[in-house]
Amino acid sequence: MDDLNVGVIGAGWMGRVHARAFQRLPHHWSSLPLRARVVAVADSAPSATAEFGAAFGRDVTAYDDWRELLADGRVDAVSVAAPNFLHGEIGVAVAEAGKHLWIEKPVGLTAADATAVRDAVAAAGVVGCVGFNYRHIPAVARAKRLIESGAIGTPTHARTQLLTDYAAHPGSPLSWRYAVDRGGHGVLGDLASHGVDLLRFLLGDIDALTAQTAIHIGRRPIAQAQGHYAVLDVDDPGLEFGEVENEDYVVALVKMASGVLSVCEADRAAVGEQNNYAVEVHGSRGLLRWDFRRPGELQVSSGDVYSGQPTGTVFSEPGDGEYAAFQPGAGIAMGYDDTKVVEARNFVLAIAGEPAELATLDDAVASARALDAMVASHQTGKWVSVS
Ligand code: NAI
């Protein structure tokens, strides 16, 4: 088996999740065509690379400039988990260096960024994989299969919500996430991007949408911060405050190309909500509903009773997505990191030229176009075409 040498850019939460995912591949698939090894990491914060080295091996070469990692001839493939504003530039550079690319969502700040990365990946002939990992949850894979088999009849309407509270505290510092030139459109790229991808994964392309957005907390304390969840004491008289530039909340009415109407709602500052992410699809003969916090369960209503038809819970089981690689029987819940292990596996298979179900850069462009359309619709008050 050949080695696939991986470099990770951005050693925060997601960079570590990617690295763990590569390490775990042999635990779940004994016969992958390539053996992934993390050999290098790049992060501008020395503390981040030091912690990464402690976790993943002192022999992982640490760079403070991602360009040096790309110049490392050993590196075949790169995970990009840096802040959003760097994704466009780094994604293009990874492809131009002839290295395979696994890049976190959102792929840059706008559809133009995502398109540039997509075109660079296509021109270089490398594999591009995007971190839309909710696709890899077995219950979501089962929902897709049930929709395609007609189990809920003809889809009529759908809803996806991503409500959480990492930005709900007024003391959450003004990090890169809250600036347009570094965090893009806030909750849109951060969470609505997943919602759009789930809708597209389950129901196909988007035709048009109309949306409104809001900023719930307009000013935040200025401080260096890493990660989503830092909080400062807002009563500290020494704190200075700055303007939040991007969206805490978005709600969009989305018309799919099939004509199905969907609602996509996302909030990063929703008090009382902790990762309340869900998708539901209604059809002429039933419904499907999935909740991120109960990942192994899918609520299903299917039949010919119509009024009064019951909704039950089915537990993920071997045969649903890649569940069988993790658990031997139904009802043993998988976790968040497991979805990234599946994503890493699909990335490795695609690099080896084998069939793999990836979210691609085309998916990233489609998602980014929908997010750009949400911003435009809020500004104009009009429906905006996405197709
Ligand atoms: P984080 O803040 O925990 O980590 C970002 C890291 O990038 C930090 O260690 C920071 O020092 C480093 N960094 C900053 N500037 C850099 C530079 N010039 N060169 C190299 N490294 C640099 O952020 P987190 O949560 O890991 O997010 C990273 C990306 O992952 C974001 O794009 C985010 O949208 C995405 N993400 C995706 C999730 C998913 O479910 N697919 C979940 C969480 C984040």
PDB file of N, CA and C in Angstrom, residues 208-244:
ATOM      1  N   ALA A 208     -34.469  29.339  -7.178  1.00  0.00           N
ATOM      2  CA  ALA A 208     -34.487  30.753  -6.777  1.00  0.00           C
ATOM      3  C   ALA A 208     -34.815  30.842  -5.301  1.00  0.00           C
ATOM      4  N   LEU A 209     -34.539  31.998  -4.722  1.00  0.00           N
ATOM      5  CA  LEU A 209     -34.857  32.158  -3.299  1.00  0.00           C
ATOM      6  C   LEU A 209     -35.092  33.626  -2.958  1.00  0.00           C
ATOM      7  N   THR A 210     -35.758  33.811  -1.810  1.00  0.00           N
ATOM      8  CA  THR A 210     -35.873  35.141  -1.232  1.00  0.00           C
ATOM      9  C   THR A 210     -35.513  35.010   0.242  1.00  0.00           C
ATOM     10  N   ALA A 211     -34.837  36.011   0.791  1.00  0.00           N
ATOM     11  CA  ALA A 211     -34.308  35.861   2.158  1.00  0.00           C
ATOM     12  C   ALA A 211     -34.277  37.194   2.891  1.00  0.00           C
ATOM     13  N   GLN A 212     -34.251  37.107   4.203  1.00  0.00           N
ATOM     14  CA  GLN A 212     -33.998  38.255   5.069  1.00  0.00           C
ATOM     15  C   GLN A 212     -32.946  37.834   6.093  1.00  0.00           C
ATOM     16  N   THR A 213     -32.131  38.804   6.500  1.00  0.00           N
ATOM     17  CA  THR A 213     -31.079  38.508   7.480  1.00  0.00           C
ATOM     18  C   THR A 213     -31.149  39.524   8.616  1.00  0.00           C
ATOM     19  N   ALA A 214     -30.462  39.222   9.721  1.00  0.00           N
ATOM     20  CA  ALA A 214     -30.452  40.153  10.852  1.00  0.00           C
ATOM     21  C   ALA A 214     -29.156  39.998  11.637  1.00  0.00           C
ATOM     22  N   ILE A 215     -28.746  41.093  12.286  1.00  0.00           N
ATOM     23  CA  ILE A 215     -27.658  41.059  13.270  1.00  0.00           C
ATOM     24  C   ILE A 215     -28.303  41.270  14.633  1.00  0.00           C
ATOM     25  N   HIS A 216     -28.189  40.277  15.514  1.00  0.00           N
ATOM     26  CA  HIS A 216     -28.815  40.388  16.841  1.00  0.00           C
ATOM     27  C   HIS A 216     -27.954  41.195  17.813  1.00  0.00           C
ATOM     28  N   ILE A 217     -26.635  41.021  17.728  1.00  0.00           N
ATOM     29  CA  ILE A 217     -25.705  41.697  18.657  1.00  0.00           C
ATOM     30  C   ILE A 217     -24.767  42.538  17.798  1.00  0.00           C
ATOM     31  N   GLY A 218     -24.937  43.852  17.855  1.00  0.00           N
ATOM     32  CA  GLY A 218     -24.258  44.742  16.906  1.00  0.00           C
ATOM     33  C   GLY A 218     -22.833  45.102  17.274  1.00  0.00           C
ATOM     34  N   ARG A 219     -22.489  44.967  18.575  1.00  0.00           N
ATOM     35  CA  ARG A 219     -21.132  45.327  19.015  1.00  0.00           C
ATOM     36  C   ARG A 219     -20.589  44.229  19.923  1.00  0.00           C
ATOM     37  N   ARG A 220     -19.319  43.954  19.764  1.00  0.00           N
ATOM     38  CA  ARG A 220     -18.683  42.917  20.583  1.00  0.00           C
ATOM     39  C   ARG A 220     -17.322  43.406  21.051  1.00  0.00           C
ATOM     40  N   PRO A 221     -16.815  42.835  22.165  1.00  0.00           N
ATOM     41  CA  PRO A 221     -15.510  43.267  22.668  1.00  0.00           C
ATOM     42  C   PRO A 221     -14.380  42.891  21.715  1.00  0.00           C
ATOM     43  N   ILE A 222     -13.440  43.802  21.574  1.00  0.00           N
ATOM     44  CA  ILE A 222     -12.299  43.565  20.685  1.00  0.00           C
ATOM     45  C   ILE A 222     -11.234  42.782  21.452  1.00  0.00           C
ATOM     46  N   ALA A 223     -10.882  41.605  20.943  1.00  0.00           N
ATOM     47  CA  ALA A 223      -9.839  40.787  21.585  1.00  0.00           C
ATOM     48  C   ALA A 223      -9.429  39.690  20.625  1.00  0.00           C
ATOM     49  N   GLN A 224      -8.192  39.230  20.790  1.00  0.00           N
ATOM     50  CA  GLN A 224      -7.741  38.064  20.032  1.00  0.00           C
ATOM     51  C   GLN A 224      -8.516  36.859  20.539  1.00  0.00           C
ATOM     52  N   ALA A 225      -9.038  36.055  19.650  1.00  0.00           N
ATOM     53  CA  ALA A 225      -9.790  34.887  20.123  1.00  0.00           C
ATOM     54  C   ALA A 225      -9.642  33.749  19.139  1.00  0.00           C
ATOM     55  N   GLN A 226      -9.618  32.565  19.675  1.00  0.00           N
ATOM     56  CA  GLN A 226      -9.557  31.371  18.844  1.00  0.00           C
ATOM     57  C   GLN A 226     -10.772  30.516  19.149  1.00  0.00           C
ATOM     58  N   GLY A 227     -11.274  29.841  18.133  1.00  0.00           N
ATOM     59  CA  GLY A 227     -12.415  28.963  18.354  1.00  0.00           C
ATOM     60  C   GLY A 227     -13.723  29.736  18.408  1.00  0.00           C
ATOM     61  N   HIS A 228     -14.815  28.981  18.478  1.00  0.00           N
ATOM     62  CA  HIS A 228     -16.155  29.577  18.440  1.00  0.00           C
ATOM     63  C   HIS A 228     -16.587  30.142  19.795  1.00  0.00           C
ATOM     64  N   TYR A 229     -16.109  29.547  20.903  1.00  0.00           N
ATOM     65  CA  TYR A 229     -16.854  29.650  22.153  1.00  0.00           C
ATOM     66  C   TYR A 229     -16.247  30.559  23.216  1.00  0.00           C
ATOM     67  N   ALA A 230     -15.195  31.329  22.877  1.00  0.00           N
ATOM     68  CA  ALA A 230     -14.578  32.209  23.882  1.00  0.00           C
ATOM     69  C   ALA A 230     -15.593  33.253  24.353  1.00  0.00           C
ATOM     70  N   VAL A 231     -15.510  33.654  25.633  1.00  0.00           N
ATOM     71  CA  VAL A 231     -16.407  34.680  26.187  1.00  0.00           C
ATOM     72  C   VAL A 231     -15.586  35.596  27.092  1.00  0.00           C
ATOM     73  N   LEU A 232     -15.775  36.918  26.968  1.00  0.00           N
ATOM     74  CA  LEU A 232     -15.093  37.891  27.823  1.00  0.00           C
ATOM     75  C   LEU A 232     -16.103  38.536  28.766  1.00  0.00           C
ATOM     76  N   ASP A 233     -15.586  39.118  29.839  1.00  0.00           N
ATOM     77  CA  ASP A 233     -16.442  39.789  30.825  1.00  0.00           C
ATOM     78  C   ASP A 233     -16.814  41.171  30.278  1.00  0.00           C
ATOM     79  N   VAL A 234     -18.067  41.346  29.878  1.00  0.00           N
ATOM     80  CA  VAL A 234     -18.458  42.611  29.236  1.00  0.00           C
ATOM     81  C   VAL A 234     -18.470  43.779  30.222  1.00  0.00           C
ATOM     82  N   ASP A 235     -18.407  43.487  31.530  1.00  0.00           N
ATOM     83  CA  ASP A 235     -18.363  44.560  32.529  1.00  0.00           C
ATOM     84  C   ASP A 235     -16.940  45.063  32.783  1.00  0.00           C
ATOM     85  N   ASP A 236     -15.963  44.418  32.169  1.00  0.00           N
ATOM     86  CA  ASP A 236     -14.570  44.845  32.324  1.00  0.00           C
ATOM     87  C   ASP A 236     -14.414  46.242  31.709  1.00  0.00           C
ATOM     88  N   PRO A 237     -14.096  47.272  32.525  1.00  0.00           N
ATOM     89  CA  PRO A 237     -14.036  48.635  31.981  1.00  0.00           C
ATOM     90  C   PRO A 237     -12.903  48.819  30.970  1.00  0.00           C
ATOM     91  N   GLY A 238     -11.959  47.884  30.953  1.00  0.00           N
ATOM     92  CA  GLY A 238     -10.842  48.000  30.017  1.00  0.00           C
ATOM     93  C   GLY A 238     -11.187  47.541  28.605  1.00  0.00           C
ATOM     94  N   LEU A 239     -12.336  46.935  28.440  1.00  0.00           N
ATOM     95  CA  LEU A 239     -12.670  46.382  27.116  1.00  0.00           C
ATOM     96  C   LEU A 239     -13.084  47.478  26.144  1.00  0.00           C
ATOM     97  N   GLU A 240     -12.632  47.316  24.902  1.00  0.00           N
ATOM     98  CA  GLU A 240     -13.147  48.191  23.834  1.00  0.00           C
ATOM     99  C   GLU A 240     -14.063  47.357  22.956  1.00  0.00           C
ATOM    100  N   PHE A 241     -15.054  48.004  22.363  1.00  0.00           N
ATOM    101  CA  PHE A 241     -16.024  47.278  21.545  1.00  0.00           C
ATOM    102  C   PHE A 241     -15.941  47.732  20.091  1.00  0.00           C
ATOM    103  N   GLY A 242     -16.225  46.806  19.185  1.00  0.00           N
ATOM    104  CA  GLY A 242     -16.249  47.132  17.752  1.00  0.00           C
ATOM    105  C   GLY A 242     -17.522  46.602  17.113  1.00  0.00           C
ATOM    106  N   GLU A 243     -17.749  47.054  15.858  1.00  0.00           N
ATOM    107  CA  GLU A 243     -18.990  46.709  15.150  1.00  0.00           C
ATOM    108  C   GLU A 243     -18.946  45.292  14.587  1.00  0.00           C
ATOM    109  N   VAL A 244     -20.029  44.556  14.778  1.00  0.00           N
ATOM    110  CA  VAL A 244     -20.228  43.283  14.061  1.00  0.00           C
ATOM    111  C   VAL A 244     -20.690  43.640  12.648  1.00  0.00           C
TER     112      VAL A 244
END
